[in-house]
JSON list of C-alpha atoms in Angstrom, two decimals:
[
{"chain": "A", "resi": 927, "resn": "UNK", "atom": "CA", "xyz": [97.91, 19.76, -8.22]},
{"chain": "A", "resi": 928, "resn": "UNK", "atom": "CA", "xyz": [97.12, 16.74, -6.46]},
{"chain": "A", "resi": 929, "resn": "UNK", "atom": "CA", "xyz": [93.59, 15.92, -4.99]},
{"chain": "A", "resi": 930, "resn": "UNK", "atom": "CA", "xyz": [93.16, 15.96, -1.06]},
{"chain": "A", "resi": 931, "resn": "UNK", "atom": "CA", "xyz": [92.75, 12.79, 0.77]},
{"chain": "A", "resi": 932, "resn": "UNK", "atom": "CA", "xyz": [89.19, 14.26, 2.48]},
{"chain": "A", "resi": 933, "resn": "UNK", "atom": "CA", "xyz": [88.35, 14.88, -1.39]},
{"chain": "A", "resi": 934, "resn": "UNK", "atom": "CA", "xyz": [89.02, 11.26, -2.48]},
{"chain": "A", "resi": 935, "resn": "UNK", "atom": "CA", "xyz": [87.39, 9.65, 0.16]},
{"chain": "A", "resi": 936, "resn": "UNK", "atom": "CA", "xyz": [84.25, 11.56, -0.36]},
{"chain": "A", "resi": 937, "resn": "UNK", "atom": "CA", "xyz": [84.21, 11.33, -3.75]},
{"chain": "A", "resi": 938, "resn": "UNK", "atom": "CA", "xyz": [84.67, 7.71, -2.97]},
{"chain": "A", "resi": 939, "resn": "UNK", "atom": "CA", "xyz": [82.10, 7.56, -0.49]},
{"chain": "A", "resi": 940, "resn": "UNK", "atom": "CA", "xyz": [79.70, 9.35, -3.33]},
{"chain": "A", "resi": 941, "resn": "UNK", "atom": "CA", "xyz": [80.18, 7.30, -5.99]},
{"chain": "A", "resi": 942, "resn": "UNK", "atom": "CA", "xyz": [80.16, 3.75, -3.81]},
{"chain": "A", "resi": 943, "resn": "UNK", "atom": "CA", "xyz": [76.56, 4.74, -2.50]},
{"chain": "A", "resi": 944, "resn": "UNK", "atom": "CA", "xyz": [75.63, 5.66, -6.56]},
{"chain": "A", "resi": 945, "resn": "UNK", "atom": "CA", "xyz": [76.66, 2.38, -7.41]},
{"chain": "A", "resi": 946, "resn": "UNK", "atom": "CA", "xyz": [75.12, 0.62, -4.83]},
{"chain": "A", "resi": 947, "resn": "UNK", "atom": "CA", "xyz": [71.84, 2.54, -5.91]},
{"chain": "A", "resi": 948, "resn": "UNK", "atom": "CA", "xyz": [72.22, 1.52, -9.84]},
{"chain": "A", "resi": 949, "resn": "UNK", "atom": "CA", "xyz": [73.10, -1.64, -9.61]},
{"chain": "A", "resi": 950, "resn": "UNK", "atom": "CA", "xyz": [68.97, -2.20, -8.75]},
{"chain": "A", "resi": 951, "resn": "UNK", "atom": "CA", "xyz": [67.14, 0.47, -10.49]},
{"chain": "A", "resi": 952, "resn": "UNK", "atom": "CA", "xyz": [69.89, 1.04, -13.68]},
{"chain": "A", "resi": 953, "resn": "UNK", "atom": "CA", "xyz": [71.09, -1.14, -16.72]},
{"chain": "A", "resi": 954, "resn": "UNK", "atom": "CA", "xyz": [74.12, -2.79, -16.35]},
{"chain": "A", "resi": 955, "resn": "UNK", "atom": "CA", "xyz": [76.03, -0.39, -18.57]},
{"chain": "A", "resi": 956, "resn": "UNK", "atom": "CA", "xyz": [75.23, 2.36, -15.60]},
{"chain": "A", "resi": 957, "resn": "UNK", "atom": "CA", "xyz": [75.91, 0.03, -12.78]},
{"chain": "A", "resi": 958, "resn": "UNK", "atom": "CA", "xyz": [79.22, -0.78, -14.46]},
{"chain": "A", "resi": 959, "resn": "UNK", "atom": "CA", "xyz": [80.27, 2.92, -14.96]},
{"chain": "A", "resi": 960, "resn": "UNK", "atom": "CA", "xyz": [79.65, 4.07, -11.62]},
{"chain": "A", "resi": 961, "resn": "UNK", "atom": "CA", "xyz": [81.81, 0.54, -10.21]},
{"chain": "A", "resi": 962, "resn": "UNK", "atom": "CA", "xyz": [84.43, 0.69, -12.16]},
{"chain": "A", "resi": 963, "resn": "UNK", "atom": "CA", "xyz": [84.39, 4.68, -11.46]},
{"chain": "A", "resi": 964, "resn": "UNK", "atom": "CA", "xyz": [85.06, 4.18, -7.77]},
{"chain": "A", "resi": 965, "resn": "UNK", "atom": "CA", "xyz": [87.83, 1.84, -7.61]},
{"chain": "A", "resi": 966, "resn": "UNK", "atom": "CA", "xyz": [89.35, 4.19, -9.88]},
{"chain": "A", "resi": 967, "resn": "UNK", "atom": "CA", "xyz": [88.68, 6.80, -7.28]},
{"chain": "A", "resi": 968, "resn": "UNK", "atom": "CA", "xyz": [90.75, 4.84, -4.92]},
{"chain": "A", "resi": 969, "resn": "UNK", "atom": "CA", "xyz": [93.39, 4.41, -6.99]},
{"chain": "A", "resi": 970, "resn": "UNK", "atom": "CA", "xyz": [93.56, 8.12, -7.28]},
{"chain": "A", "resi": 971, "resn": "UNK", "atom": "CA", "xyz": [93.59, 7.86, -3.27]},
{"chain": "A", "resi": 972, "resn": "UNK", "atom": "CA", "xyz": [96.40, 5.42, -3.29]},
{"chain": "A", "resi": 973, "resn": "UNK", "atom": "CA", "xyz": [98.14, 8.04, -5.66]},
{"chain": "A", "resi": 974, "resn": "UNK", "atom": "CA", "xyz": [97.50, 10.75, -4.43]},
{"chain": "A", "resi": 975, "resn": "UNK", "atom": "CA", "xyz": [101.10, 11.82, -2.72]},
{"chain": "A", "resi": 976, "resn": "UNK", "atom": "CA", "xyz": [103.56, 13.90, -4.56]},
{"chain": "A", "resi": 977, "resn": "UNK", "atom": "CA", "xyz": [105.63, 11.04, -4.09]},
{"chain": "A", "resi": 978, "resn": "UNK", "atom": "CA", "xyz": [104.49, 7.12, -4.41]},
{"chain": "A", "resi": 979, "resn": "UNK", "atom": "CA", "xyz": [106.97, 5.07, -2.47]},
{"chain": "A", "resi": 980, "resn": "UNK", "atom": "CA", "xyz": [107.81, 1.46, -3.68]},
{"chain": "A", "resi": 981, "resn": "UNK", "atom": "CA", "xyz": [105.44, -0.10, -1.29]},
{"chain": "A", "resi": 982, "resn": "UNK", "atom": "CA", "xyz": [102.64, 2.91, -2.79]},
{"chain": "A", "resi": 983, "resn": "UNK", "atom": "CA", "xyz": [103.63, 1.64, -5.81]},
{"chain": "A", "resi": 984, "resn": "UNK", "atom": "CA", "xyz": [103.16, -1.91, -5.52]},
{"chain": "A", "resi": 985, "resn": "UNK", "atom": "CA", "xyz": [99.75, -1.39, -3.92]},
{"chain": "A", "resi": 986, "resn": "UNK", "atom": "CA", "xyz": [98.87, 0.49, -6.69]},
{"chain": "A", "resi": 987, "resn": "UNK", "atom": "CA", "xyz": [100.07, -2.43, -9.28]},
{"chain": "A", "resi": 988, "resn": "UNK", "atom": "CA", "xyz": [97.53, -4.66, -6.64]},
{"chain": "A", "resi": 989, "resn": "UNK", "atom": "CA", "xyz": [94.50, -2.11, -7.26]},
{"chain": "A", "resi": 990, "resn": "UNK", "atom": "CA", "xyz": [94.82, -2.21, -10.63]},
{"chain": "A", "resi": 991, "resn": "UNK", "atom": "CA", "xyz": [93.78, -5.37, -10.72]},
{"chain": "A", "resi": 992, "resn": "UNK", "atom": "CA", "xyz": [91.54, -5.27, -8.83]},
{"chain": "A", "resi": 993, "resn": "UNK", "atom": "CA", "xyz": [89.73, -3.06, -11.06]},
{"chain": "A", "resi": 994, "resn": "UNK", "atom": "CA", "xyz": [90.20, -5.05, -13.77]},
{"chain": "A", "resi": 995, "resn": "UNK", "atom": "CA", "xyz": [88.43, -8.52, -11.42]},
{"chain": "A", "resi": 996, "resn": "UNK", "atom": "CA", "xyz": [85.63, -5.68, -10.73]},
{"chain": "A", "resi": 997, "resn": "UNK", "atom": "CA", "xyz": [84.57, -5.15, -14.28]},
{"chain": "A", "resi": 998, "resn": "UNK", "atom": "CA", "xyz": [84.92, -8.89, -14.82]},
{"chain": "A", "resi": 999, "resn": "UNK", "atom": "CA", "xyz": [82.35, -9.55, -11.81]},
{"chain": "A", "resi": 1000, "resn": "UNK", "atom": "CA", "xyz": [79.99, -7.63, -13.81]},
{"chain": "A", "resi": 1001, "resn": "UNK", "atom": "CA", "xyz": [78.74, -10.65, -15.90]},
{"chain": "A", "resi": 1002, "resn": "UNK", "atom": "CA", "xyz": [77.83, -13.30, -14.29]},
{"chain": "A", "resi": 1003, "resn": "UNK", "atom": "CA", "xyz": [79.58, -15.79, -16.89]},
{"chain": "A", "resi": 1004, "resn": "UNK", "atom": "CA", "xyz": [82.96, -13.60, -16.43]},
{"chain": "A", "resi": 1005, "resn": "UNK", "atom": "CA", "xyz": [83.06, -15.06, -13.22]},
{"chain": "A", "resi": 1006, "resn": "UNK", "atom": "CA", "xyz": [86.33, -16.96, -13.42]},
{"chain": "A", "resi": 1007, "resn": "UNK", "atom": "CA", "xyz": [88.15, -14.36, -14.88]},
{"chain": "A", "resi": 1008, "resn": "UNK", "atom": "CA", "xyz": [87.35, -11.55, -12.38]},
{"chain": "A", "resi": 1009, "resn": "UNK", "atom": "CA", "xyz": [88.59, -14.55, -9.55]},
{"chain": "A", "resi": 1010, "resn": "UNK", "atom": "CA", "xyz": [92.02, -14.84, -12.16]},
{"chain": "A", "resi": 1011, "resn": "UNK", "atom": "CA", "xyz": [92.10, -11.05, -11.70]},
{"chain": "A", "resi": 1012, "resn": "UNK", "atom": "CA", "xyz": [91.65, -10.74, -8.08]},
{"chain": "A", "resi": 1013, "resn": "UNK", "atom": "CA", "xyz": [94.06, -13.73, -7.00]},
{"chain": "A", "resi": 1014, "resn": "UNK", "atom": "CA", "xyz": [96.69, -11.49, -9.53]},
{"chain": "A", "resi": 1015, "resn": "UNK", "atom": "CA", "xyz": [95.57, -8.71, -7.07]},
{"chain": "A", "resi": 1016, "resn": "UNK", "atom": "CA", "xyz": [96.37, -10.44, -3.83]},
{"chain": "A", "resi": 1017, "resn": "UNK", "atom": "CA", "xyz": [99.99, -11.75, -5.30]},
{"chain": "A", "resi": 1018, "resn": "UNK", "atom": "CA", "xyz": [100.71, -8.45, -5.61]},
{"chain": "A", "resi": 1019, "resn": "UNK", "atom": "CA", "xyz": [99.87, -7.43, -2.25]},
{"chain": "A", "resi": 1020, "resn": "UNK", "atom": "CA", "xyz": [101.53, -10.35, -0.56]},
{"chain": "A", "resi": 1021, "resn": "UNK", "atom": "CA", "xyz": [104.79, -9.27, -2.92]},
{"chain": "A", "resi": 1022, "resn": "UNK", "atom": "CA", "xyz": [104.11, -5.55, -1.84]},
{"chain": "A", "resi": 1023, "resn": "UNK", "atom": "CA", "xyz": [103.95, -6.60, 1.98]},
{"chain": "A", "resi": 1024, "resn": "UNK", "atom": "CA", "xyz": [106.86, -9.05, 2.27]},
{"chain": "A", "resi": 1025, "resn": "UNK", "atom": "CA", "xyz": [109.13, -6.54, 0.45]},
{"chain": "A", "resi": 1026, "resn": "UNK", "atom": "CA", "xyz": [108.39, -4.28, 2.57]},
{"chain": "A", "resi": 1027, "resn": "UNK", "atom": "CA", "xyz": [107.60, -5.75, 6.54]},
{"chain": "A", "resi": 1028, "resn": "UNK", "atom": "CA", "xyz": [109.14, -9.23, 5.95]},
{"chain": "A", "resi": 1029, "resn": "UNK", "atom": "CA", "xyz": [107.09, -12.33, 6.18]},
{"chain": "A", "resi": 1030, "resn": "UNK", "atom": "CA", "xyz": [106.38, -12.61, 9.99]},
{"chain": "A", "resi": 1031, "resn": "UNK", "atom": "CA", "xyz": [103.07, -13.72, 11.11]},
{"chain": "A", "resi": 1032, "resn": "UNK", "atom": "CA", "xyz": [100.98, -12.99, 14.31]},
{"chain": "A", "resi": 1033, "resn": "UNK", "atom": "CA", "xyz": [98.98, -15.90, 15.76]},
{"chain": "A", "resi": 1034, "resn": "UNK", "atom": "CA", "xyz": [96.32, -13.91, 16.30]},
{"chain": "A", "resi": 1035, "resn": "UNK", "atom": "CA", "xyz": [96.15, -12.87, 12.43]},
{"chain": "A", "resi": 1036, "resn": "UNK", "atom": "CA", "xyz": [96.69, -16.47, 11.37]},
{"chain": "A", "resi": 1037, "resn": "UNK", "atom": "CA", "xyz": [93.74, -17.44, 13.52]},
{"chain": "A", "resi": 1038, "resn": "UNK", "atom": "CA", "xyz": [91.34, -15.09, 12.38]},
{"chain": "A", "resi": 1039, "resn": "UNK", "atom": "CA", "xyz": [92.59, -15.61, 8.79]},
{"chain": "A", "resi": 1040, "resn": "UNK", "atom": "CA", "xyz": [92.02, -19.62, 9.21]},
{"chain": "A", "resi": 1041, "resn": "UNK", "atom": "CA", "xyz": [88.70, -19.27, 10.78]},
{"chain": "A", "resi": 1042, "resn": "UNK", "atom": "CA", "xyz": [87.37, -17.41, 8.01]},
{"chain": "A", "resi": 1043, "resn": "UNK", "atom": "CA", "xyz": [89.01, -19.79, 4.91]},
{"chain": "A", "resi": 1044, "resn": "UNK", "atom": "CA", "xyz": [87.86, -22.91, 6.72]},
{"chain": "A", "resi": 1045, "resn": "UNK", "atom": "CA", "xyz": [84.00, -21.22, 7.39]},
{"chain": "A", "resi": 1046, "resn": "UNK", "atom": "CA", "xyz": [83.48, -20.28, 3.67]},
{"chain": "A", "resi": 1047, "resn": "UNK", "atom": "CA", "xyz": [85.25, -23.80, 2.37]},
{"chain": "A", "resi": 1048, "resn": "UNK", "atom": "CA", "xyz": [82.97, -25.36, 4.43]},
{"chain": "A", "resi": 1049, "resn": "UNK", "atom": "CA", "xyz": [79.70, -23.47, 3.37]},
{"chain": "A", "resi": 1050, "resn": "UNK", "atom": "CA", "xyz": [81.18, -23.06, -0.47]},
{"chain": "A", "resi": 1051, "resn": "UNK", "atom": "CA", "xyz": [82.65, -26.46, -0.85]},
{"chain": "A", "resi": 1052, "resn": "UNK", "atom": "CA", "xyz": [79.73, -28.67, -1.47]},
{"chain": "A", "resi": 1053, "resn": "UNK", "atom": "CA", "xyz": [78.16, -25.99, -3.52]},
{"chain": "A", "resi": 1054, "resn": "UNK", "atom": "CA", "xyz": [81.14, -26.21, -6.22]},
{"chain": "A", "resi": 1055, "resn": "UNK", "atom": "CA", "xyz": [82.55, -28.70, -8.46]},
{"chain": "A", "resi": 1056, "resn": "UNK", "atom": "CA", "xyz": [85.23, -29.17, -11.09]},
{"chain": "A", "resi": 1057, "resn": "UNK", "atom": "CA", "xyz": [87.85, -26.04, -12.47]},
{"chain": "A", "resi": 1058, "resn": "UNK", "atom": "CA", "xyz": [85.77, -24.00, -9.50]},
{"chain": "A", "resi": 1059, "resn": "UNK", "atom": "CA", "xyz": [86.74, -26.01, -6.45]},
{"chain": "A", "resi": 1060, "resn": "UNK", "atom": "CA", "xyz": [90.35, -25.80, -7.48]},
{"chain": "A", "resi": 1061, "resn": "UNK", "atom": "CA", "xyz": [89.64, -22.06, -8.19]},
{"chain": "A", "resi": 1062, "resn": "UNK", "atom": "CA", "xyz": [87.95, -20.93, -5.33]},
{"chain": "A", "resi": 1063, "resn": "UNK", "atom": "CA", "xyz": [90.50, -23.36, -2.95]},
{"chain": "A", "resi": 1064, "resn": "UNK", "atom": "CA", "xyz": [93.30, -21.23, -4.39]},
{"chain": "A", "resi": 1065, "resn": "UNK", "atom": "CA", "xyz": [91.66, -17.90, -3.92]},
{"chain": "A", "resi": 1066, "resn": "UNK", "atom": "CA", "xyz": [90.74, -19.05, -0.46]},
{"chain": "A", "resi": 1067, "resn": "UNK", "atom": "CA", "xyz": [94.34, -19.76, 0.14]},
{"chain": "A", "resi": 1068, "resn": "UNK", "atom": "CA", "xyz": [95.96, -17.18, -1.41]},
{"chain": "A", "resi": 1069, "resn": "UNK", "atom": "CA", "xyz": [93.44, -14.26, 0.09]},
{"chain": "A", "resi": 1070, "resn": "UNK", "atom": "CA", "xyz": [93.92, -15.94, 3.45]},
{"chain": "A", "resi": 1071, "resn": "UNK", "atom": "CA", "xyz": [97.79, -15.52, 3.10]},
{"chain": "A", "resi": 1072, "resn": "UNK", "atom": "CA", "xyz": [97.63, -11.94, 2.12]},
{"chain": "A", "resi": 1073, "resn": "UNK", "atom": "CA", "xyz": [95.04, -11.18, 4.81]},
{"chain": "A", "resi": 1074, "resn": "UNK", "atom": "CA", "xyz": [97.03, -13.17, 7.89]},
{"chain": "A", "resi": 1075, "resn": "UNK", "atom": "CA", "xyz": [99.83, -10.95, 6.31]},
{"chain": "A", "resi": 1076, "resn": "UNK", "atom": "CA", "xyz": [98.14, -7.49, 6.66]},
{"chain": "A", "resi": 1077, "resn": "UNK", "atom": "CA", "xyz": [96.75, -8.07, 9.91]},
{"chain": "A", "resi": 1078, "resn": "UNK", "atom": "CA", "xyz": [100.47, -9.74, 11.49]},
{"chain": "A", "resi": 1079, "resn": "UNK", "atom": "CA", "xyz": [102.03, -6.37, 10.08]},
{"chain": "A", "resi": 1080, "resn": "UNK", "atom": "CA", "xyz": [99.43, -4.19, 12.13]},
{"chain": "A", "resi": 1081, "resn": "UNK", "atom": "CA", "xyz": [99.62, -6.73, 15.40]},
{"chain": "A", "resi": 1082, "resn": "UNK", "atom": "CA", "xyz": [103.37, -7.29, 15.30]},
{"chain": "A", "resi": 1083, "resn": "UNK", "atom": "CA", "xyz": [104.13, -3.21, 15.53]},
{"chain": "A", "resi": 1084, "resn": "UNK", "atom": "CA", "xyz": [100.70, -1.36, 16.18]},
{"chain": "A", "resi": 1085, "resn": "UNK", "atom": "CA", "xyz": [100.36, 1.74, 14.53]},
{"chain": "A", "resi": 1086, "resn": "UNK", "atom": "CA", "xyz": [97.68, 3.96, 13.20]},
{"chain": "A", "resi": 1087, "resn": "UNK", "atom": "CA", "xyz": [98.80, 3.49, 9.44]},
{"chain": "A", "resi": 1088, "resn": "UNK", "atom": "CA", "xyz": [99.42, -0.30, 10.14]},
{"chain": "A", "resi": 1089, "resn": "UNK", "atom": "CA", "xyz": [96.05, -0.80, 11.39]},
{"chain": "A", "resi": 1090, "resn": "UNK", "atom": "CA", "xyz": [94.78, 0.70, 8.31]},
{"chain": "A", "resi": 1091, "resn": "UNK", "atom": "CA", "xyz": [96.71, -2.60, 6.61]},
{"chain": "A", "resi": 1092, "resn": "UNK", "atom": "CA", "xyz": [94.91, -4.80, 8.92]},
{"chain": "A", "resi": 1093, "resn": "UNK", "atom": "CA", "xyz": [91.99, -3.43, 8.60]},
{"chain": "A", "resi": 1094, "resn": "UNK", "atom": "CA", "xyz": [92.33, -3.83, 4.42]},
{"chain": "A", "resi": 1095, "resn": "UNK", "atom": "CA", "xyz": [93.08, -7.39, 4.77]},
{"chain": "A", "resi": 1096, "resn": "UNK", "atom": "CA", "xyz": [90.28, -8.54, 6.87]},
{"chain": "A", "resi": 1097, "resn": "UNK", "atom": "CA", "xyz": [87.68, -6.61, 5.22]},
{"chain": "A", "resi": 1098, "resn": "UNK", "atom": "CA", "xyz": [88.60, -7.68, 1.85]},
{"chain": "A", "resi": 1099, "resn": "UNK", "atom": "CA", "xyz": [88.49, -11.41, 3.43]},
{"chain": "A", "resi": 1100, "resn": "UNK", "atom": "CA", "xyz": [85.34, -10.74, 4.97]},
{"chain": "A", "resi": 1101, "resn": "UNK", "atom": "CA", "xyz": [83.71, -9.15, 1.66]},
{"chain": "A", "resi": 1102, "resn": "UNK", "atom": "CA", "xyz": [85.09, -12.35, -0.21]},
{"chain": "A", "resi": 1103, "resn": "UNK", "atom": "CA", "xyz": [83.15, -14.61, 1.88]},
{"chain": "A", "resi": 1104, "resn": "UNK", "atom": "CA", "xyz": [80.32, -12.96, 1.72]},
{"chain": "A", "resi": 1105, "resn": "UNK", "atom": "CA", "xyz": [80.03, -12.81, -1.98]},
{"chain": "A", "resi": 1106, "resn": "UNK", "atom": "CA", "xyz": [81.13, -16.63, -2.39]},
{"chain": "A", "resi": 1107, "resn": "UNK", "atom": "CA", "xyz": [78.48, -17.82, 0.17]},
{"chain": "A", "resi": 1108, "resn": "UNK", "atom": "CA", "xyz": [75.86, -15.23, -1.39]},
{"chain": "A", "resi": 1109, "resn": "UNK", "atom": "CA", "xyz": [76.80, -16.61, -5.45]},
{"chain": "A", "resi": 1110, "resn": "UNK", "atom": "CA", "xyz": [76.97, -19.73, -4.31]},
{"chain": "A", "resi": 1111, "resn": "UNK", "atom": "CA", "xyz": [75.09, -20.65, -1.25]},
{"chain": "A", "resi": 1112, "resn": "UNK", "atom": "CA", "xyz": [72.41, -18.99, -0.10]},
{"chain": "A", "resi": 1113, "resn": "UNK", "atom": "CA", "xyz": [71.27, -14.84, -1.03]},
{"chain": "A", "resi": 1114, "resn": "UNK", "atom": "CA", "xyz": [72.43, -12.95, 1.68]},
{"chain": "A", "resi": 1115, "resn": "UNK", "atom": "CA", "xyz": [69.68, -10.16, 2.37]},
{"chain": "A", "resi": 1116, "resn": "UNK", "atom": "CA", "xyz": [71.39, -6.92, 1.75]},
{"chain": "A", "resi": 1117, "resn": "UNK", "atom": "CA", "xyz": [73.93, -8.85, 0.05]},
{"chain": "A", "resi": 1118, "resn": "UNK", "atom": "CA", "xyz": [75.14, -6.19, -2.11]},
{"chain": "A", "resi": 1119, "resn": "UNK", "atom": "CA", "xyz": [75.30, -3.81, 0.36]},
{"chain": "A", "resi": 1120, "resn": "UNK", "atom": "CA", "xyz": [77.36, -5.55, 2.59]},
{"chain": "A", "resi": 1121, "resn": "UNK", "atom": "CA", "xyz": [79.98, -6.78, -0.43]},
{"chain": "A", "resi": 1122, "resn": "UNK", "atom": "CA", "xyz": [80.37, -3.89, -1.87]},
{"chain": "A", "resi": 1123, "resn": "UNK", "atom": "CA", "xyz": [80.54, -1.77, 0.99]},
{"chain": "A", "resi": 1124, "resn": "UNK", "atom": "CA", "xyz": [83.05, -3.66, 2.76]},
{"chain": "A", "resi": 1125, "resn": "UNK", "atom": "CA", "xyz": [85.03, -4.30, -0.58]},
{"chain": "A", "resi": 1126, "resn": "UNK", "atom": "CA", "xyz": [85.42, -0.55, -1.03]},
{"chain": "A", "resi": 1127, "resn": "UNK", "atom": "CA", "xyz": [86.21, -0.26, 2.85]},
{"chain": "A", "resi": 1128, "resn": "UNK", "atom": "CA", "xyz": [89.12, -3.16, 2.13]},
{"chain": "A", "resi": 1129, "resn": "UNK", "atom": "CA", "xyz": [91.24, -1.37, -0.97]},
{"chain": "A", "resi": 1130, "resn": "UNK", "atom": "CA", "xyz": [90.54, 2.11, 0.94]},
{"chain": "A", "resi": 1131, "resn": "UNK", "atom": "CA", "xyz": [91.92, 1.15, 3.55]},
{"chain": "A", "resi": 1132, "resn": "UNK", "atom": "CA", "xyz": [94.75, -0.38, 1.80]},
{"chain": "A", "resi": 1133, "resn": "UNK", "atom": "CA", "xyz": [95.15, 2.64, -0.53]},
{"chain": "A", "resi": 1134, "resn": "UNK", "atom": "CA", "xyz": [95.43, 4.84, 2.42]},
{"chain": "A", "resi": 1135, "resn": "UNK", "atom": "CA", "xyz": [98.16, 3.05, 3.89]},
{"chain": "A", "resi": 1136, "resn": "UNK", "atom": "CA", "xyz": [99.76, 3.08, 0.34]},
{"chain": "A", "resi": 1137, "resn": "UNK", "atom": "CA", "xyz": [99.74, 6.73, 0.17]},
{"chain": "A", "resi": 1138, "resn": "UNK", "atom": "CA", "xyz": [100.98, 7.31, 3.75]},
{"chain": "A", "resi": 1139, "resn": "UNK", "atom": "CA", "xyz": [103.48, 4.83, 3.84]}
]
């Protein structure tokens, strides 16, 4: 018997909020748990169907990894393997969306998408030197691609299930920047609040369009 949607996405809600709680007043071990615990919880979400379709499928493979980049991203010094992990992630999304919607882009996504790569190069940049400024220029690049994608899919036919793809893509963008110009930069107040919870908001609302698909 397969698990509601409602009862995924509170569970998912539940647990995010727990981890946002431990990460300050828990060790790492508990923090870690409770992380890793709700990006399984949306993979459960994005399998949730009695049947995964290809695109479902290929999201999932995407997820995956990114749960592997999130218990990377614990430690500090696993840094540039959680970034290998996550840039595996957004491949796979790219793969999953031009396999399924073509490769057609929306000004209005590539805009938004460019805004946001050239705002955290330029804050990150100068910050950054050596095997990290070719890292983080590729994640910027390759993140931008798969987020102009996911928001051209829900601009070029609007839909509520596309929008959900849009709305993954920006967020996860968004949540990106945030934590590059927070690690790097400057702390953002409420820094982990604001990653994580739009992080969470990004692959949920990918793995809902996953299921639905």
């Amino acid at each position: 018997m397969h698990p509601t949607k409602t009862s995924l996405l509170i569970a998912i809600l539940v647990m995010s909020i727990t981890s946002i709680v431990l990460e300050t007043i828990a060790p790492l071990w508990a923090y870690g748990i409770a992380k890793g615990l709700t990006t399984v919880l949306v993979l459960l979400l994005a399998s949730s169907n009695r049947q995964v379709s290809r695109l479902g499928a290929r999201v999932l493979t995407a997820l995956f990894f990114c749960l592997l980049g999130d218990i990377a991203l614990i430690w500090d010094n696993a840094f540039l393997l959680g970034l290998g992990f996550f840039l595996i992630a957004h491949l796979l999304f790219i793969r999953a969306f031009i396999a399924r919607f073509k490769m057609k882009f929306h000004w209005i996504a590539l805009a938004i998408a460019t805004i946001l790569a050239i705002t955290t190069l330029y804050f990150i940049w100068p910050k950054v030197s050596g095997i990290l400024q070719v890292a983080i220029l590729s994640y910027v690049l390759v993140i931008g691609l798969m987020s102009s994608l996911s928001m051209s899919i829900a601009l070029n036919r609007r839909s509520k299930i596309r929008l959900q793809l849009g709305l993954g893509g920006l967020l996860f963008m968004i949540s990106d920047a945030l934590l590059g110009i927070n690690a790097f930069v400057n702390p953002i107040p409420f820094a982990s609040i604001l990653i994580l919870t739009t992080y969470w908001g990004a692959i949920t609302s990918l793995a809902i369009a996953a299921r639905e698909f």
